[in-house]
Coordinates of C-alpha atoms and ligand atoms in Angstrom, one line a residue:
X1 CA 23.1 -109.3 -61.6
X2 CA 21.7 -110.3 -58.4
X3 CA 21.8 -113.9 -57.3
X4 CA 19.9 -115.5 -54.4
X5 CA 22.3 -116.9 -52.0
X6 CA 20.0 -119.8 -51.1
X7 CA 20.1 -121.0 -54.8
X8 CA 23.7 -120.4 -55.8
X9 CA 24.9 -122.0 -52.8
X10 CA 22.6 -124.5 -51.3
X11 CA 23.4 -125.3 -47.9
X12 CA 21.7 -128.7 -47.0
X13 CA 22.3 -131.4 -44.5
X14 CA 22.2 -133.9 -47.5
X15 CA 25.8 -132.5 -48.3
X16 CA 27.3 -133.2 -45.0
X17 CA 29.6 -136.4 -45.1
X18 CA 28.5 -137.6 -41.8
X19 CA 24.9 -137.7 -42.8
X20 CA 25.6 -139.1 -46.2
X21 CA 27.5 -142.0 -44.5
X22 CA 24.6 -142.7 -42.1
X23 CA 22.2 -142.6 -45.0
X24 CA 24.3 -145.1 -46.8
X25 CA 24.8 -147.4 -43.8
X26 CA 20.9 -147.2 -43.1
X27 CA 20.1 -148.0 -46.8
X28 CA 22.5 -150.9 -46.9
X29 CA 20.9 -152.1 -43.7
X30 CA 17.6 -152.1 -45.3
X31 CA 18.5 -153.6 -48.4
X32 CA 20.6 -156.4 -47.0
X33 CA 17.8 -157.1 -44.5
X34 CA 15.1 -157.3 -47.3
X35 CA 17.4 -159.4 -49.5
X36 CA 18.2 -161.8 -46.5
X37 CA 14.4 -161.8 -45.8
X38 CA 13.6 -162.9 -49.3
X39 CA 16.5 -165.4 -49.3
X40 CA 15.3 -166.7 -45.8
X41 CA 11.7 -166.9 -47.0
X42 CA 12.7 -168.9 -50.2
X43 CA 14.7 -171.2 -48.1
X44 CA 12.0 -171.7 -45.4
X45 CA 9.6 -172.3 -47.8
X46 CA 11.6 -174.9 -49.8
X47 CA 12.4 -176.5 -46.5
X48 CA 8.6 -176.6 -45.5
X49 CA 7.7 -177.9 -48.7
X50 CA 10.2 -180.7 -48.5
X51 CA 8.8 -181.6 -45.1
X52 CA 5.1 -181.0 -46.3
X53 CA 5.7 -183.6 -49.3
X54 CA 7.0 -186.1 -46.7
X55 CA 3.7 -185.6 -44.6
X56 CA 1.6 -186.0 -47.8
X57 CA 3.3 -189.1 -48.7
X58 CA 2.7 -190.5 -45.4
X59 CA -1.0 -189.9 -45.7
X60 CA -1.0 -191.3 -49.1
X61 CA 0.5 -194.5 -48.1
X62 CA -1.8 -194.8 -45.2
X63 CA -4.7 -194.5 -47.5
X64 CA -3.2 -196.7 -50.2
X65 CA -2.5 -199.5 -47.8
X66 CA -6.3 -199.4 -46.5
X67 CA -7.7 -199.5 -50.2
X68 CA -5.4 -202.2 -51.2
X69 CA -6.4 -204.5 -48.2
X70 CA -9.7 -204.8 -49.8
X71 CA -9.4 -204.4 -53.4
X72 CA -9.3 -208.2 -54.1
X73 CA -12.3 -208.8 -51.6
X74 CA -15.2 -208.6 -54.1
X75 CA -13.4 -210.2 -56.9
X76 CA -12.8 -213.4 -54.7
X77 CA -16.3 -213.4 -53.5
X78 CA -17.4 -213.2 -57.3
X79 CA -16.1 -216.6 -57.4
X80 CA -18.2 -218.1 -54.4
X81 CA -20.4 -221.0 -55.3
X82 CA -23.4 -219.6 -53.1
X83 CA -23.0 -216.0 -54.5
X84 CA -23.4 -217.7 -58.1
X85 CA -26.3 -219.9 -57.0
X86 CA -28.3 -217.2 -55.6
X87 CA -27.9 -215.2 -58.7
X88 CA -29.5 -218.0 -60.7
X89 CA -32.2 -218.4 -58.5
X90 CA -32.9 -215.1 -56.6
X91 CA -36.1 -216.3 -55.3
X92 CA -34.5 -218.8 -53.1
X93 CA -35.2 -217.2 -49.5
X94 CA -33.2 -220.0 -47.8
X95 CA -30.1 -219.4 -49.8
X96 CA -30.4 -215.6 -49.6
X97 CA -30.7 -215.9 -45.7
X98 CA -27.5 -218.0 -45.5
X99 CA -25.7 -215.6 -48.0
X100 CA -26.5 -212.7 -45.9
X101 CA -25.4 -214.2 -42.7
X102 CA -22.0 -215.3 -44.7
X103 CA -21.5 -211.9 -45.9
X104 CA -22.1 -210.3 -42.3
X105 CA -19.5 -213.0 -41.0
X106 CA -17.1 -212.1 -43.8
X107 CA -17.7 -208.4 -43.5
X108 CA -16.6 -208.6 -39.8
X109 CA -13.7 -210.7 -40.4
X110 CA -12.5 -208.5 -43.3
X111 CA -13.1 -205.4 -41.0
X112 CA -15.0 -203.6 -43.9
X113 CA -18.1 -201.6 -43.4
X114 CA -20.7 -203.4 -45.6
X115 CA -20.4 -206.3 -48.3
X116 CA -23.3 -206.6 -50.6
X117 CA -24.4 -208.5 -53.8
X118 CA -26.4 -206.6 -56.4
X119 CA -28.2 -208.5 -59.4
X120 CA -27.7 -207.3 -63.0
X121 CA -30.7 -204.7 -62.7
X122 CA -29.1 -203.2 -59.6
X123 CA -31.2 -204.7 -57.0
X124 CA -29.3 -205.8 -53.7
X125 CA -30.3 -209.4 -53.1
X126 CA -28.0 -209.9 -50.0
X127 CA -26.0 -207.5 -47.8
X128 CA -23.8 -208.1 -44.6
X129 CA -26.1 -205.3 -42.9
X130 CA -29.4 -207.3 -43.7
X131 CA -30.4 -207.0 -40.3
X132 CA -30.0 -203.3 -39.7
X133 CA -32.4 -200.5 -40.0
X134 CA -30.3 -199.1 -42.7
X135 CA -30.2 -202.5 -44.6
X136 CA -29.1 -202.2 -48.2
X137 CA -31.3 -205.3 -49.1
X138 CA -34.0 -204.6 -51.6
X139 CA -32.4 -201.1 -52.5
X140 CA -31.5 -200.6 -56.2
X141 CA -28.3 -199.1 -56.9
X142 CA -28.3 -198.9 -60.8
X143 CA -27.7 -195.6 -60.6
X144 CA -24.3 -195.7 -59.0
X145 CA -21.2 -195.3 -61.1
X146 CA -19.7 -198.1 -59.4
X147 CA -22.2 -200.5 -60.4
X148 CA -22.2 -199.4 -64.2
X149 CA -18.4 -199.5 -64.3
X150 CA -18.5 -203.1 -62.9
X151 CA -20.9 -204.0 -65.6
X152 CA -18.8 -202.5 -68.4
X153 CA -15.3 -203.0 -67.2
X154 CA -15.7 -205.7 -64.7
X155 CA -14.6 -203.8 -61.7
X156 CA -15.2 -200.3 -60.6
X157 CA -14.5 -197.8 -57.6
X158 CA -16.1 -194.8 -56.4
X159 CA -16.2 -192.5 -53.4
X160 CA -19.7 -191.4 -52.5
X161 CA -22.0 -190.7 -49.4
X162 CA -24.4 -193.5 -48.7
X163 CA -27.7 -192.9 -50.1
X164 CA -29.0 -195.4 -47.5
X165 CA -26.8 -194.6 -44.5
X166 CA -25.9 -191.0 -45.3
X167 CA -22.4 -192.1 -44.3
X168 CA -19.6 -191.5 -46.8
X169 CA -17.5 -194.4 -48.1
X170 CA -15.2 -196.0 -50.7
X171 CA -17.1 -198.4 -52.9
X172 CA -14.9 -201.2 -54.7
X173 CA -16.9 -203.4 -57.0
X174 CA -16.5 -206.3 -59.2
X175 CA -18.8 -207.9 -61.7
X176 CA -19.5 -211.7 -61.6
X177 CA -19.8 -213.6 -65.1
X178 CA -21.6 -216.8 -65.6
X179 CA -21.4 -218.4 -69.0
X180 CA -19.8 -215.0 -70.5
X181 CA -22.9 -212.7 -69.3
X182 CA -22.5 -210.4 -66.0
X183 CA -25.1 -211.8 -63.8
X184 CA -24.3 -209.5 -61.0
X185 CA -22.0 -207.3 -59.1
X186 CA -20.2 -207.8 -55.5
X187 CA -19.6 -204.6 -53.7
X188 CA -17.6 -203.7 -50.4
X189 CA -17.7 -200.3 -48.8
X190 CA -15.2 -198.9 -46.7
X191 CA -15.9 -196.2 -44.4
X192 CA -13.1 -193.8 -43.8
X193 CA -14.6 -192.1 -40.8
X194 CA -12.1 -194.0 -38.4
X195 CA -9.2 -192.9 -40.5
X196 CA -10.3 -189.4 -40.7
X197 CA -10.8 -189.4 -36.8
X198 CA -7.1 -190.5 -36.4
X199 CA -6.1 -187.5 -38.4
X200 CA -7.8 -185.1 -36.5
X201 CA -4.9 -184.0 -34.0
X202 CA -2.5 -183.7 -36.9
X203 CA -1.0 -179.9 -37.5
X204 CA -2.1 -178.0 -40.4
X205 CA -5.2 -178.7 -42.6
X206 CA -5.2 -182.1 -44.7
X207 CA -7.6 -182.4 -47.5
X208 CA -8.3 -185.4 -50.0
X209 CA -10.2 -184.5 -53.2
X210 CA -11.9 -186.8 -55.5
X211 CA -11.4 -186.3 -59.3
X212 CA -14.3 -183.8 -59.3
X213 CA -12.2 -181.6 -56.9
X214 CA -14.5 -182.0 -54.1
X215 CA -12.9 -182.4 -50.4
X216 CA -14.1 -186.0 -49.4
X217 CA -11.9 -186.3 -46.4
X218 CA -10.2 -183.8 -44.0
X219 CA -8.8 -183.6 -40.5
X220 CA -10.9 -180.3 -40.1
X221 CA -14.5 -181.3 -40.5
X222 CA -15.7 -178.1 -41.5
X223 CA -13.6 -178.4 -44.9
X224 CA -15.2 -181.5 -46.1
X225 CA -17.6 -181.3 -49.0
X226 CA -16.1 -178.1 -50.2
X227 CA -15.2 -178.0 -54.1
X228 CA -12.0 -176.4 -54.9
X229 CA -12.8 -175.3 -58.3
X230 CA -16.2 -174.1 -59.4
X231 CA -18.2 -176.8 -60.8
X232 CA -19.9 -176.7 -64.2
X233 CA -23.3 -177.1 -64.7
X234 CA -23.0 -180.3 -66.5
X235 CA -20.7 -181.5 -63.8
X236 CA -23.3 -180.7 -61.3
X237 CA -26.2 -182.6 -63.2
X238 CA -24.0 -185.6 -63.1
X239 CA -23.3 -185.4 -59.4
X240 CA -27.0 -185.2 -58.6
X241 CA -27.5 -188.0 -60.9
X242 CA -25.1 -190.3 -59.3
X243 CA -26.3 -188.9 -55.9
X244 CA -22.6 -189.0 -55.3
X245 CA -22.7 -186.9 -52.2
X246 CA -26.6 -187.8 -51.4
X247 CA -27.9 -184.9 -49.4
X248 CA -24.7 -183.0 -48.5
X249 CA -24.7 -179.5 -49.9
X250 CA -21.4 -178.8 -51.7
X251 CA -20.1 -175.3 -51.1
X252 CA -17.3 -173.8 -53.4
X253 CA -14.0 -172.6 -51.6
X254 CA -12.7 -169.8 -53.8
X255 CA -8.8 -169.3 -53.5
X256 CA -6.3 -167.2 -55.5
X257 CA -2.5 -168.1 -55.9
X258 CA -0.2 -165.4 -54.5
X259 CA 3.1 -166.9 -55.0
X260 CA 4.3 -169.8 -56.3
X261 CA 6.9 -172.1 -54.3
X262 CA 7.8 -175.0 -56.6
X263 CA 5.8 -177.6 -58.5
X264 CA 3.7 -178.7 -55.7
X265 CA 3.7 -175.8 -53.3
X266 CA 2.2 -172.2 -53.7
X267 CA 1.0 -169.5 -51.2
X268 CA -3.1 -169.2 -52.0
X269 CA -5.5 -166.7 -50.4
X270 CA -8.2 -168.9 -49.5
X271 CA -11.8 -167.9 -48.7
X272 CA -12.4 -171.2 -46.3
X273 CA -14.3 -172.1 -43.2
X274 CA -12.0 -169.9 -41.2
X275 CA -12.6 -167.0 -43.4
X276 CA -10.4 -165.1 -45.8
X277 CA -6.7 -166.4 -45.1
X278 CA -3.3 -167.2 -46.6
X279 CA -2.1 -170.7 -46.7
X280 CA 1.1 -172.4 -47.7
X281 CA -0.7 -175.0 -50.1
X282 CA 0.9 -178.2 -51.0
X283 CA -0.3 -181.0 -53.3
X284 CA 0.3 -184.6 -54.0
X285 CA -1.2 -186.8 -56.6
X286 CA -3.8 -187.8 -58.0
X287 CA -2.9 -191.3 -56.7
X288 CA -4.3 -194.8 -58.2
X289 CA -7.8 -193.7 -56.8
X290 CA -7.8 -190.3 -58.8
X291 CA -7.3 -188.6 -55.2
X292 CA -5.2 -185.6 -54.7
X293 CA -3.9 -184.7 -51.2
X294 CA -3.5 -181.3 -49.9
X295 CA -1.7 -179.9 -47.1
X296 CA -2.5 -176.3 -45.9
X297 CA -0.3 -174.4 -43.5
X298 CA -0.4 -171.5 -41.8
X299 CA 2.5 -169.1 -43.7
X300 CA 3.8 -167.8 -40.4
X301 CA 5.5 -171.0 -39.8
X302 CA 8.4 -169.8 -41.9
X303 CA 8.6 -166.2 -40.4
X304 CA 10.5 -167.2 -37.5
X305 CA 13.4 -168.5 -40.0
X306 CA 13.0 -165.4 -42.0
X307 CA 13.7 -163.4 -38.8
X308 CA 16.7 -165.4 -38.1
X309 CA 18.2 -164.5 -41.6
X310 CA 17.2 -160.9 -41.3
X311 CA 18.9 -160.7 -37.9
X312 CA 22.2 -162.3 -39.2
X313 CA 22.2 -160.0 -42.3
X314 CA 21.6 -156.9 -40.2
X315 CA 24.6 -158.2 -37.9
X316 CA 26.8 -159.0 -40.9
X317 CA 26.1 -155.5 -42.8
X318 CA 26.8 -153.5 -39.5
X319 CA 30.0 -155.6 -38.8
X320 CA 31.0 -154.8 -42.7
X321 CA 30.1 -151.4 -42.5
X322 CA 31.9 -150.6 -39.3
X323 CA 34.9 -152.3 -40.5
X324 CA 34.7 -150.2 -43.7
X325 CA 34.4 -147.2 -41.9
X326 CA 37.4 -148.0 -39.3
X327 CA 39.4 -148.7 -42.3
X328 CA 38.5 -145.0 -43.8
X329 CA 39.2 -143.6 -40.6
X330 CA 42.6 -145.3 -40.1
X331 CA 43.7 -144.1 -43.6
X332 CA 42.7 -140.6 -43.0
X333 CA 44.7 -140.7 -39.7
X334 CA 47.6 -142.2 -41.6
X335 CA 47.3 -139.2 -44.0
X336 CA 47.0 -136.6 -41.5
X337 CA 50.1 -137.8 -39.8
X338 CA 51.9 -138.3 -43.0
X339 CA 51.2 -134.6 -43.9
X340 CA 52.1 -133.4 -40.2
X341 CA 55.4 -135.3 -40.5
X342 CA 56.1 -133.7 -43.8
X343 CA 55.3 -130.3 -42.6
X344 CA 57.7 -130.8 -39.5
X345 CA 60.4 -132.2 -41.9
X346 CA 60.0 -129.2 -43.8
X347 CA 60.0 -126.9 -40.9
X348 CA 63.1 -128.6 -39.5
X349 CA 64.8 -128.2 -42.8
X350 CA 64.1 -124.3 -43.0
X351 CA 65.1 -124.0 -39.4
X352 CA 68.2 -125.8 -39.8
X353 CA 68.9 -123.7 -42.9
X354 CA 68.4 -120.4 -41.1
X355 CA 70.3 -121.8 -38.2
X356 CA 73.3 -122.6 -40.4
X357 CA 73.1 -119.0 -42.0
X358 CA 73.1 -117.5 -38.5
X359 CA 76.1 -119.8 -37.5
X360 CA 78.0 -118.7 -40.9
X361 CA 77.3 -115.1 -39.9
X362 CA 78.5 -115.5 -36.3
X363 CA 81.9 -117.4 -37.7
X364 CA 82.5 -114.5 -40.5
X365 CA 81.8 -111.7 -37.7
X366 CA 84.1 -113.4 -35.1
X367 CA 86.7 -113.9 -38.0
X368 CA 86.8 -110.2 -39.0
X369 CA 86.8 -109.2 -35.2
X370 CA 90.0 -111.1 -34.8
X371 CA 91.2 -109.6 -38.1
X372 CA 90.5 -106.2 -36.7
X373 CA 92.4 -106.9 -33.6
X374 CA 95.3 -108.1 -35.7
X375 CA 94.8 -105.1 -38.2
X376 CA 97.5 -102.7 -36.3
X377 CA 99.9 -105.3 -36.3
X378 CA 99.4 -106.2 -39.9
X379 CA 99.4 -102.7 -41.1
X380 CA 102.8 -102.4 -39.4
X381 CA 104.0 -105.6 -41.1
X382 CA 103.0 -104.1 -44.4
X383 CA 104.4 -100.6 -43.4
X384 CA 107.9 -102.0 -42.6
X385 CA 109.0 -102.9 -46.0
X386 CA 107.5 -99.9 -47.5
X387 CA 109.6 -97.8 -45.2
X388 CA 112.7 -99.8 -45.9
X389 CA 112.2 -99.4 -49.7
X390 CA 111.6 -95.7 -49.3
X391 CA 115.0 -95.3 -47.6
X392 CA 116.9 -97.4 -50.0
X393 CA 115.2 -95.6 -52.9
X394 CA 117.6 -92.5 -52.4
X395 CA 120.5 -94.9 -52.3
X396 CA 119.4 -96.6 -55.2
X397 CA 119.2 -93.2 -57.4
X398 CA 122.6 -92.5 -56.0
X399 CA 124.1 -95.8 -57.0
X400 CA 122.3 -95.5 -60.3
X401 CA 123.8 -92.1 -61.0
X402 CA 127.4 -93.3 -60.3
X403 CA 126.9 -96.2 -62.7
X404 CA 127.1 -98.7 -60.2
X405 CA 124.8 -101.2 -62.0
X406 CA 125.7 -104.5 -60.3
X407 CA 124.8 -102.8 -56.8
X408 CA 121.5 -101.5 -58.6
X409 CA 120.5 -105.0 -59.3
X410 CA 121.1 -106.3 -56.0
X411 CA 118.7 -103.6 -54.4
X412 CA 116.1 -104.0 -57.1
X413 CA 116.1 -107.9 -56.4
X414 CA 115.6 -107.0 -52.6
X415 CA 112.7 -104.8 -53.6
X416 CA 111.4 -107.6 -55.4
X417 CA 111.4 -110.0 -52.7
X418 CA 110.0 -107.4 -50.1
X419 CA 107.0 -106.6 -52.7
X420 CA 106.5 -110.4 -53.3
X421 CA 106.3 -110.9 -49.4
X422 CA 103.6 -107.8 -49.1
X423 CA 101.7 -109.2 -51.9
X424 CA 101.4 -112.7 -50.5
X425 CA 100.4 -111.3 -47.1
X426 CA 97.7 -109.0 -48.7
X427 CA 96.4 -112.1 -50.9
X428 CA 96.2 -114.1 -48.0
X429 CA 94.5 -111.7 -46.1
X430 CA 91.9 -111.3 -48.9
X431 CA 91.3 -115.1 -48.9
X432 CA 91.0 -115.3 -45.2
X433 CA 88.6 -112.4 -44.9
X434 CA 86.5 -114.0 -47.5
X435 CA 83.0 -115.4 -46.3
X436 CA 83.4 -119.4 -46.3
X437 CA 79.7 -121.1 -46.3
X438 CA 79.8 -123.9 -44.0
X439 CA 80.0 -127.5 -45.1
X440 CA 82.7 -127.6 -47.4
X441 CA 84.8 -130.5 -47.3
X442 CA 88.4 -130.7 -49.1
X443 CA 91.5 -132.4 -48.7
X444 CA 94.3 -130.1 -47.0
X445 CA 97.5 -130.3 -45.3
X446 CA 97.2 -129.4 -41.7
X447 CA 100.9 -128.0 -41.8
X448 CA 100.1 -125.5 -44.8
X449 CA 97.2 -124.3 -42.9
X450 CA 99.2 -123.8 -39.9
X451 CA 101.6 -122.2 -41.9
X452 CA 99.1 -119.6 -43.1
X453 CA 97.7 -119.0 -39.4
X454 CA 101.4 -118.5 -38.4
X455 CA 102.0 -115.9 -41.4
X456 CA 98.9 -114.0 -40.2
X457 CA 100.3 -114.1 -36.6
X458 CA 103.8 -113.3 -37.6
X459 CA 104.0 -109.7 -36.6
X460 CA 102.8 -110.6 -33.0
X461 CA 105.2 -113.6 -32.8
X462 CA 108.3 -111.4 -33.4
X463 CA 107.2 -108.8 -31.1
X464 CA 106.7 -111.2 -28.3
X465 CA 109.7 -113.1 -29.0
X466 CA 107.8 -116.1 -29.1
X467 CA 109.7 -119.6 -29.5
X468 CA 107.4 -121.7 -31.8
X469 CA 108.2 -125.4 -31.8
X470 CA 106.4 -126.5 -34.8
X471 CA 106.7 -130.4 -35.6
X472 CA 103.6 -130.9 -37.8
X473 CA 103.9 -133.9 -40.1
X474 CA 104.0 -132.6 -43.7
X475 CA 101.6 -135.9 -44.7
X476 CA 98.8 -134.8 -42.2
X477 CA 96.3 -134.8 -44.8
X478 CA 92.8 -134.2 -43.3
X479 CA 89.1 -133.2 -44.7
X480 CA 87.7 -130.0 -43.9
X481 CA 87.5 -126.2 -44.9
X482 CA 90.8 -124.6 -44.9
X483 CA 89.6 -120.8 -44.3
X484 CA 87.6 -122.1 -41.1
X485 CA 90.5 -124.4 -39.9
X486 CA 92.9 -121.5 -40.3
X487 CA 90.4 -119.5 -38.2
X488 CA 90.4 -122.0 -35.5
X489 CA 94.1 -122.3 -35.5
X490 CA 94.7 -118.6 -35.5
X491 CA 92.2 -118.3 -32.2
X492 CA 94.1 -121.2 -30.7
X493 CA 97.5 -119.4 -31.4
X494 CA 96.1 -115.9 -30.4
X495 CA 94.9 -117.4 -27.2
X496 CA 98.3 -118.9 -26.5
X497 CA 100.0 -115.7 -27.1
X498 CA 97.7 -113.8 -24.8
X499 CA 98.4 -116.3 -22.2
X500 CA 102.4 -116.2 -22.5
X501 CA 102.2 -112.3 -22.9
X502 CA 104.0 -111.8 -19.4
X503 CA 106.3 -115.0 -19.7
X504 CA 109.8 -114.1 -20.0
X505 CA 110.5 -116.8 -22.3
X506 CA 107.0 -117.7 -24.2
X507 CA 106.9 -121.0 -26.1
X508 CA 104.6 -122.7 -28.2
X509 CA 104.6 -126.4 -29.2
X510 CA 102.7 -127.6 -32.1
X511 CA 102.4 -131.3 -32.5
X512 CA 100.5 -133.8 -34.7
X513 CA 99.6 -137.4 -34.4
X514 CA 97.6 -140.0 -36.4
X515 CA 95.4 -142.6 -34.7
X516 CA 93.4 -144.5 -36.8
X517 CA 91.3 -142.4 -39.3
X518 CA 92.1 -139.2 -37.4
X519 CA 94.6 -136.6 -37.4
X520 CA 95.3 -134.9 -33.8
X521 CA 96.8 -131.4 -33.5
X522 CA 98.0 -129.9 -30.4
X523 CA 99.0 -126.4 -29.5
X524 CA 100.7 -126.1 -26.1
X525 CA 102.0 -122.9 -24.2
X526 CA 103.7 -122.1 -21.2
X527 CA 101.4 -119.4 -20.2
X528 CA 100.7 -120.6 -16.7
X529 CA 97.5 -123.1 -17.7
X530 CA 93.7 -122.5 -17.0
X531 CA 92.2 -122.4 -13.6
X532 CA 90.1 -125.5 -12.7
X533 CA 86.9 -123.8 -12.3
X534 CA 87.1 -122.1 -15.6
X535 CA 88.2 -125.4 -17.6
X536 CA 84.5 -126.5 -17.8
X537 CA 83.3 -123.1 -19.1
X538 CA 86.0 -122.2 -21.7
X539 CA 83.9 -123.3 -24.6
X540 CA 80.7 -121.5 -23.4
X541 CA 79.8 -118.6 -25.4
X542 CA 80.8 -115.1 -24.0
X543 CA 82.8 -116.7 -21.3
X544 CA 86.2 -114.7 -21.2
X545 CA 88.8 -113.8 -18.3
X546 CA 90.3 -110.9 -20.6
X547 CA 89.4 -107.4 -19.4
X548 CA 86.9 -105.5 -21.3
X549 CA 87.6 -104.5 -24.8
X550 CA 90.2 -107.3 -25.4
X551 CA 88.0 -110.4 -25.4
X552 CA 84.5 -111.3 -26.2
X553 CA 84.5 -114.9 -25.2
X554 CA 83.4 -116.0 -28.5
X555 CA 86.5 -117.4 -30.0
X556 CA 86.6 -120.9 -28.5
X557 CA 82.8 -121.5 -28.6
X558 CA 82.8 -120.7 -32.3
X559 CA 86.1 -122.7 -33.0
X560 CA 84.4 -125.6 -31.1
X561 CA 81.4 -125.3 -33.5
X562 CA 83.5 -125.2 -36.6
X563 CA 85.4 -128.1 -35.6
X564 CA 82.3 -130.2 -34.7
X565 CA 80.9 -129.1 -38.0
X566 CA 83.9 -130.6 -39.7
X567 CA 83.5 -134.0 -38.1
X568 CA 86.2 -133.6 -35.5
X569 CA 86.5 -132.4 -31.9
X570 CA 88.3 -129.7 -29.9
X571 CA 89.4 -130.3 -26.2
X572 CA 91.5 -128.5 -23.7
X573 CA 93.8 -129.6 -20.9
X574 CA 96.1 -127.6 -18.6
X575 CA 99.0 -128.2 -16.4
X576 CA 101.2 -126.0 -14.1
X577 CA 103.1 -124.8 -16.9
X578 CA 100.4 -124.0 -19.5
X579 CA 97.6 -125.0 -21.6
X580 CA 97.2 -127.8 -24.0
X581 CA 94.4 -127.4 -26.9
X582 CA 93.8 -130.6 -28.9
X583 CA 91.8 -130.6 -32.0
X584 CA 91.2 -133.6 -34.2
X585 CA 89.9 -134.2 -37.6
X586 CA 89.2 -137.1 -39.9
X587 CA 92.0 -138.1 -42.0
X588 CA 91.9 -137.9 -45.9
X589 CA 93.9 -140.7 -47.2
X590 CA 97.0 -140.1 -48.7
X591 CA 97.2 -142.1 -51.9
X592 CA 100.1 -140.4 -53.4
X593 CA 102.0 -139.3 -50.4
X594 CA 101.9 -142.3 -47.8
X595 CA 105.5 -143.1 -48.4
X596 CA 107.0 -139.9 -47.5
X597 CA 105.9 -139.6 -44.1
X598 CA 108.2 -137.6 -42.0
X599 CA 108.3 -134.6 -39.9
X600 CA 108.5 -131.2 -41.7
X601 CA 112.1 -130.2 -40.7
X602 CA 112.3 -131.2 -37.1
X603 CA 113.7 -127.8 -36.2
X604 CA 112.3 -125.0 -34.0
X605 CA 111.9 -121.5 -35.0
X606 CA 112.5 -118.5 -33.0
X607 CA 110.6 -115.4 -34.3
X608 CA 112.7 -112.7 -33.5
X609 CA 112.6 -109.0 -34.6
Ligands
ADP1 P1 88.6 -114.7 -25.6 O1 89.8 -114.8 -26.1 O2 87.9 -113.5 -26.2 O3 88.5 -114.3 -24.2 P2 88.0 -117.2 -26.0 O4 86.8 -118.0 -26.2 O5 89.0 -117.3 -26.9 O6 87.6 -115.9 -25.7 O7 88.6 -117.8 -24.7 C1 88.0 -117.9 -23.4 C2 89.1 -117.7 -22.3 O8 89.4 -119.3 -22.3 C3 89.9 -116.8 -22.3 O9 89.5 -115.7 -21.6 C4 90.9 -117.5 -21.3 O10 90.6 -117.3 -20.0 C5 90.8 -119.0 -21.4 N1 91.9 -119.5 -22.4 C6 91.9 -119.6 -23.7 N2 93.2 -120.1 -24.3 C7 93.9 -120.0 -23.1 C8 95.3 -120.6 -22.8 N3 96.0 -121.1 -24.0 N4 95.7 -120.3 -21.5 C9 95.1 -120.1 -20.6 N5 93.8 -119.7 -20.9 C10 93.2 -119.9 -22.0

């Protein structure tokens, strides 16, 4: 079956870890910026909403104070004697004129726009503007709701555009009762144009709507007389009857909510005088007058804030992302370092083991070489008792034939001791030749190991007639490896024998000494010593002063290594007389034998043939 390599093993940039990481960071960045934007927007809207509410409350307060100032004016005037008299005799021209003048004075003093008196049919009897072209006198206002409300409920209030003046204003009315019958109505008209003019410079669009949702006041004149809600046909008829907005054409201002911020605020899309636009729209009210206040602001006032939030979120995200990346990288480096270290340690262990093996092999080779050199002497050593025994065999047969039983026994005992000596030597040779791995630590007696070494060298010592002065402490217990230590001693003694080979009276002195936790063993000879220039190179491998075929120059180098491995040291010194080699080893404590310290026997042995 064939497979398409492209399908079975898709090679894609998306699988690349770096690409993935960048993708993650960018994604996170986008999400955090988006979230921060939303949060920032919400916050900014809320702040803006609180500010706007404050602004609206301020406007409301101004309106309220203004209206409140005139609220009691018609009620007070309703109690006026002249007003009441005129209502009783409306034909009295003199009274009418004097009331006209009084109303004009009062109107000026109070600061209202027009003050006027209407009889119970709606006809204006007297007015503060009696002498102006737009005088209310003689006009009938029975159709106005403020008149009808006063007749019914004693007082009324109403926002309307003046039918006579064409100027919008707020009408406050109060009924005049005489003997339980309403005889007329007093009205004060407030024009709010000055107030509206004061608001012109304010930021944002400020609207006041009456209860019919028509804008009656605004700091943007173009917005005035637009209705926020579609007008029902019946409502439209009512407005026309009351001539509330006189000749003003009412335009609808369609808007749709986009987003709600809180109970008073939302974002709306408005088809207003400035075209289709989004506004942040806040409301307050309706107040006592039934008016609702609105504040419309461009929504981009919050965008600066949102941008700030987005930027800080981006900064925070990037910091976090890089921190995480840094930590990951650091961890990775640590892992790498750790694995390298482990690998290195493994290699060191491996190489150390190899080195150790090589060293062991070298030590063994050197030992076998030394044995090889001794082999002739050792063969002779074994041959000697054999020859003696063979020679004695003849006389043994004779003694047996002649029945000299006692002498036969004597010879046999001698045989036995010779055989034992040979067995001892061969078994020791076997042990000495055995390969001993490095690192062995056992408690050994220096004196015993030295005896073994001397035994191996016995033939040579005898041949050369060397005086061995051995005063090694029998209690010199050390920690080490018996075979290797013997190898060192054989080497030192062998060198001493070489050095003293031409001396007429060769002598070896072997001493032991304890200092602290260490045992010292020194081997001195009278072989003439070592030349100063050779002294530093003695322990170098292949350094030898002996003729070719007699020395390899490895003995001391290997011995040095062995002693160091056992935790001791090996050093050389020289005098005119001869050389002194000193080896130290850590003492093995002698719990059982410490009380019997003393020299082995204190005597000297002369090995002679
Ligand atoms: P080798 O015995 O094969 O020469 P060693 O390492 O045992 O190798 O000895 C190195 C050299 O140290 C010898 O060749 C000799 O010159 C010198 N040396 C060792 N022991 C003595 C000694 N007791 N007296 C004088 N020289 C010595």
